Amino acid sequence: RDIAQSWTAGVGDFVRGTARLAERPVAVQIDEPCLAMVLDGEVPDESGRHRLDPVDGQRARGVLADAVDAARAGGELVALHCCADDPHLDVLGAAGADALSLDVRAWAGGRWDELAAWCDAAPDRSPWLGLVGADEEEPDVADLARRFARARAGLDVAEDSPRPADWALTPACGLAGASENGQWRILRALAGVADDAGA
């Protein structure tokens, strides 16, 4: 909580300053790749031999909600990102973010139902669907299209309908592990799939 409070104390001013320099509103993405480990009690202690106690879901929701509110004070849109296999959507989705950025490559039915319910609860909510990893530097556009088709089916969107305007197709968890050329190939492939889907 101390780290979160320190972060929220400065993020609003930072985002407002960035928006002034850019002369336009900015989006803020808050990365929480270890959220599942924190909630499941899988974070190792300093010795490495034991695990820290799990954090209560309600407490985690409160900390995330404070972070979202602080980021929104200076930004146009706030997204929460978690690339864990189980991103704990009951916690992540209750923090008030405008978008959820998620690695959906291995998802199955129940998790899609949770995300669909989150989207349906407010018309302006945006799922950012992570379809490709940084290690896929030569992405197959046809394969990405199939992955997107599975996402459409999971969210109960007809195959031939336009892609909802607020959806985004993204890398699964950043591109730091890809080469510069690989990063551009991945982004071009995602843009091609989005264009073909009627974005």
Short mmCIF file of C-alpha atoms in Angstrom, two decimals:
data_model
loop_
_atom_site.label_atom_id
_atom_site.label_comp_id
_atom_site.label_asym_id
_atom_site.label_seq_id
_atom_site.Cartn_x
_atom_site.Cartn_y
_atom_site.Cartn_z
CA ARG A 1 0.00 0.00 0.00
CA ASP A 2 2.88 2.41 0.72
CA ILE A 3 4.20 1.94 -2.81
CA ALA A 4 0.74 2.48 -4.28
CA GLN A 5 0.19 5.65 -2.24
CA SER A 6 3.54 7.02 -3.35
CA TRP A 7 2.67 6.26 -6.97
CA THR A 8 -0.78 7.86 -6.80
CA ALA A 9 0.67 10.98 -5.16
CA GLY A 10 2.69 11.79 -8.26
CA VAL A 11 0.99 10.23 -11.24
CA GLY A 12 -1.71 12.87 -11.72
CA ASP A 13 0.80 15.71 -11.96
CA PHE A 14 3.01 13.66 -14.27
CA VAL A 15 0.16 12.80 -16.64
CA ARG A 16 -1.14 16.37 -16.68
CA GLY A 17 2.37 17.61 -17.47
CA THR A 18 2.71 15.07 -20.27
CA ALA A 19 -0.65 16.07 -21.72
CA ARG A 20 0.39 19.73 -21.70
CA LEU A 21 3.60 18.93 -23.56
CA ALA A 22 1.76 16.74 -26.06
CA GLU A 23 -1.06 19.29 -26.36
CA ARG A 24 -3.59 16.48 -26.25
CA PRO A 25 -5.09 14.06 -23.72
CA VAL A 26 -3.09 10.93 -22.98
CA ALA A 27 -4.02 7.37 -22.08
CA VAL A 28 -2.47 5.71 -19.04
CA GLN A 29 -1.87 1.97 -18.78
CA ILE A 30 -1.20 0.58 -15.31
CA ASP A 31 0.69 -2.71 -15.52
CA GLU A 32 -0.02 -5.35 -12.87
CA PRO A 33 1.68 -8.50 -14.23
CA CYS A 34 2.09 -10.01 -10.74
CA LEU A 35 -1.45 -9.39 -9.53
CA ALA A 36 -2.34 -13.08 -9.59
CA MET A 37 0.78 -13.98 -7.58
CA VAL A 38 -0.09 -11.35 -4.97
CA LEU A 39 -3.68 -12.55 -4.65
CA ASP A 40 -2.74 -16.24 -4.65
CA GLY A 41 0.03 -15.92 -2.07
CA GLU A 42 2.77 -16.87 -4.54
CA VAL A 43 5.17 -13.97 -3.95
CA PRO A 44 8.42 -15.27 -2.38
CA ASP A 45 9.79 -13.64 0.74
CA GLU A 46 13.36 -12.31 1.04
CA SER A 47 14.73 -15.77 1.85
CA GLY A 48 13.12 -17.34 -1.20
CA ARG A 49 12.06 -20.32 0.92
CA HIS A 50 8.61 -19.09 1.90
CA ARG A 51 5.71 -17.18 0.36
CA LEU A 52 4.14 -13.95 1.55
CA ASP A 53 0.55 -14.13 2.70
CA PRO A 54 -2.03 -13.51 -0.04
CA VAL A 55 -3.53 -10.03 -0.21
CA ASP A 56 -7.29 -9.84 0.32
CA GLY A 57 -9.16 -9.24 -2.93
CA GLN A 58 -11.20 -6.36 -1.52
CA ARG A 59 -8.07 -4.60 -0.32
CA ALA A 60 -6.42 -5.10 -3.71
CA ARG A 61 -9.48 -3.67 -5.46
CA GLY A 62 -9.27 -0.57 -3.26
CA VAL A 63 -5.59 -0.01 -4.02
CA LEU A 64 -6.17 -0.46 -7.76
CA ALA A 65 -9.20 1.83 -7.70
CA ASP A 66 -7.14 4.57 -6.01
CA ALA A 67 -4.47 4.17 -8.70
CA VAL A 68 -7.06 4.37 -11.49
CA ASP A 69 -8.63 7.49 -9.98
CA ALA A 70 -5.24 9.18 -9.64
CA ALA A 71 -4.29 8.34 -13.23
CA ARG A 72 -7.65 9.52 -14.57
CA ALA A 73 -7.13 12.91 -12.93
CA GLY A 74 -4.58 13.67 -15.64
CA GLY A 75 -5.51 11.33 -18.46
CA GLU A 76 -8.27 10.67 -20.93
CA LEU A 77 -8.39 6.90 -20.56
CA VAL A 78 -7.02 4.47 -17.97
CA ALA A 79 -6.30 0.83 -18.76
CA LEU A 80 -5.30 -1.93 -16.37
CA HIS A 81 -3.02 -4.64 -17.74
CA CYS A 82 -2.40 -8.13 -16.42
CA CYS A 83 -0.86 -10.88 -18.54
CA ALA A 84 -1.34 -13.72 -16.05
CA ASP A 85 -3.19 -16.85 -17.18
CA ASP A 86 -5.78 -16.02 -14.51
CA PRO A 87 -5.89 -12.21 -14.22
CA HIS A 88 -8.50 -12.34 -11.42
CA LEU A 89 -11.09 -10.36 -13.35
CA ASP A 90 -13.27 -10.09 -10.25
CA VAL A 91 -10.58 -7.83 -8.77
CA LEU A 92 -9.12 -6.22 -11.89
CA GLY A 93 -12.51 -5.46 -13.40
CA ALA A 94 -13.87 -3.85 -10.23
CA ALA A 95 -11.20 -1.14 -10.05
CA GLY A 96 -12.99 1.28 -12.36
CA ALA A 97 -10.64 1.22 -15.36
CA ASP A 98 -11.90 2.19 -18.81
CA ALA A 99 -10.06 -0.71 -20.45
CA LEU A 100 -8.63 -4.08 -19.48
CA SER A 101 -5.51 -5.20 -21.34
CA LEU A 102 -5.20 -8.98 -21.15
CA ASP A 103 -3.28 -11.90 -22.62
CA VAL A 104 -6.17 -13.93 -24.03
CA ARG A 105 -4.23 -16.45 -26.13
CA ALA A 106 -4.98 -19.46 -23.91
CA TRP A 107 -8.39 -18.45 -22.59
CA ALA A 108 -11.35 -20.82 -22.36
CA GLY A 109 -15.09 -20.39 -21.81
CA GLY A 110 -15.46 -19.26 -18.21
CA ARG A 111 -12.92 -16.49 -18.44
CA TRP A 112 -14.54 -15.13 -21.61
CA ASP A 113 -17.87 -15.07 -19.79
CA GLU A 114 -16.33 -12.94 -17.04
CA LEU A 115 -14.89 -10.47 -19.57
CA ALA A 116 -18.17 -10.35 -21.50
CA ALA A 117 -20.03 -9.52 -18.28
CA TRP A 118 -17.52 -6.75 -17.54
CA CYS A 119 -18.01 -5.27 -21.03
CA ASP A 120 -21.80 -5.52 -20.84
CA ALA A 121 -21.94 -3.68 -17.51
CA ALA A 122 -21.02 -0.36 -19.16
CA PRO A 123 -21.14 0.48 -22.88
CA ASP A 124 -17.89 2.47 -22.88
CA ARG A 125 -15.68 -0.29 -21.46
CA SER A 126 -12.91 -1.52 -23.74
CA PRO A 127 -11.32 -4.96 -23.88
CA TRP A 128 -7.75 -4.83 -25.19
CA LEU A 129 -7.13 -8.31 -26.50
CA GLY A 130 -3.53 -9.52 -26.31
CA LEU A 131 -3.18 -11.86 -29.29
CA VAL A 132 0.55 -12.17 -29.93
CA GLY A 133 3.67 -12.61 -27.80
CA ALA A 134 6.97 -10.76 -28.11
CA ASP A 135 8.62 -14.05 -29.07
CA GLU A 136 6.46 -14.30 -32.21
CA GLU A 137 8.57 -11.98 -34.36
CA GLU A 138 7.26 -13.43 -37.62
CA PRO A 139 3.53 -13.42 -36.87
CA ASP A 140 1.19 -15.28 -39.20
CA VAL A 141 -1.66 -12.88 -39.99
CA ALA A 142 -4.02 -15.76 -40.77
CA ASP A 143 -3.24 -17.31 -37.37
CA LEU A 144 -3.83 -13.97 -35.63
CA ALA A 145 -7.15 -13.68 -37.45
CA ARG A 146 -8.10 -17.13 -36.12
CA ARG A 147 -7.16 -16.02 -32.60
CA PHE A 148 -9.33 -12.95 -33.00
CA ALA A 149 -12.18 -15.10 -34.28
CA ARG A 150 -11.92 -17.17 -31.08
CA ALA A 151 -12.07 -13.94 -29.08
CA ARG A 152 -15.18 -12.84 -30.97
CA ALA A 153 -16.79 -16.19 -30.23
CA GLY A 154 -15.76 -15.99 -26.58
CA LEU A 155 -17.35 -12.57 -26.25
CA ASP A 156 -20.42 -13.71 -28.22
CA VAL A 157 -19.87 -11.36 -31.18
CA ALA A 158 -20.96 -12.63 -34.59
CA GLU A 159 -18.12 -13.52 -36.96
CA ASP A 160 -19.35 -11.23 -39.73
CA SER A 161 -20.18 -8.22 -37.53
CA PRO A 162 -17.90 -5.17 -37.40
CA ARG A 163 -15.37 -5.14 -34.59
CA PRO A 164 -16.78 -3.06 -31.73
CA ALA A 165 -15.21 0.38 -31.91
CA ASP A 166 -13.81 0.28 -28.40
CA TRP A 167 -11.95 -3.02 -28.78
CA ALA A 168 -8.20 -3.05 -29.33
CA LEU A 169 -5.92 -5.78 -30.64
CA THR A 170 -2.59 -5.66 -28.85
CA PRO A 171 0.57 -7.58 -28.00
CA ALA A 172 -0.06 -9.96 -25.11
CA CYS A 173 2.42 -8.40 -22.70
CA GLY A 174 4.58 -5.67 -24.21
CA LEU A 175 7.27 -5.97 -26.85
CA ALA A 176 10.46 -5.43 -24.85
CA GLY A 177 11.58 -8.98 -25.64
CA ALA A 178 11.30 -8.53 -29.41
CA SER A 179 13.84 -6.98 -31.74
CA GLU A 180 13.06 -3.59 -33.25
CA ASN A 181 12.16 -5.17 -36.59
CA GLY A 182 10.13 -7.83 -34.82
CA GLN A 183 8.19 -5.17 -32.94
CA TRP A 184 7.21 -3.48 -36.20
CA ARG A 185 6.20 -6.80 -37.80
CA ILE A 186 3.99 -7.65 -34.83
CA LEU A 187 2.31 -4.26 -34.85
CA ARG A 188 1.75 -4.35 -38.61
CA ALA A 189 0.20 -7.81 -38.33
CA LEU A 190 -2.16 -6.69 -35.58
CA ALA A 191 -3.12 -3.60 -37.60
CA GLY A 192 -3.84 -5.80 -40.60
CA VAL A 193 -6.15 -8.05 -38.61
CA ALA A 194 -7.91 -5.01 -37.13
CA ASP A 195 -8.37 -3.45 -40.59
CA ASP A 196 -9.77 -6.68 -42.00
CA ALA A 197 -12.20 -6.81 -39.06
CA GLY A 198 -13.61 -3.42 -39.98
CA ALA A 199 -11.91 -1.30 -37.34
#
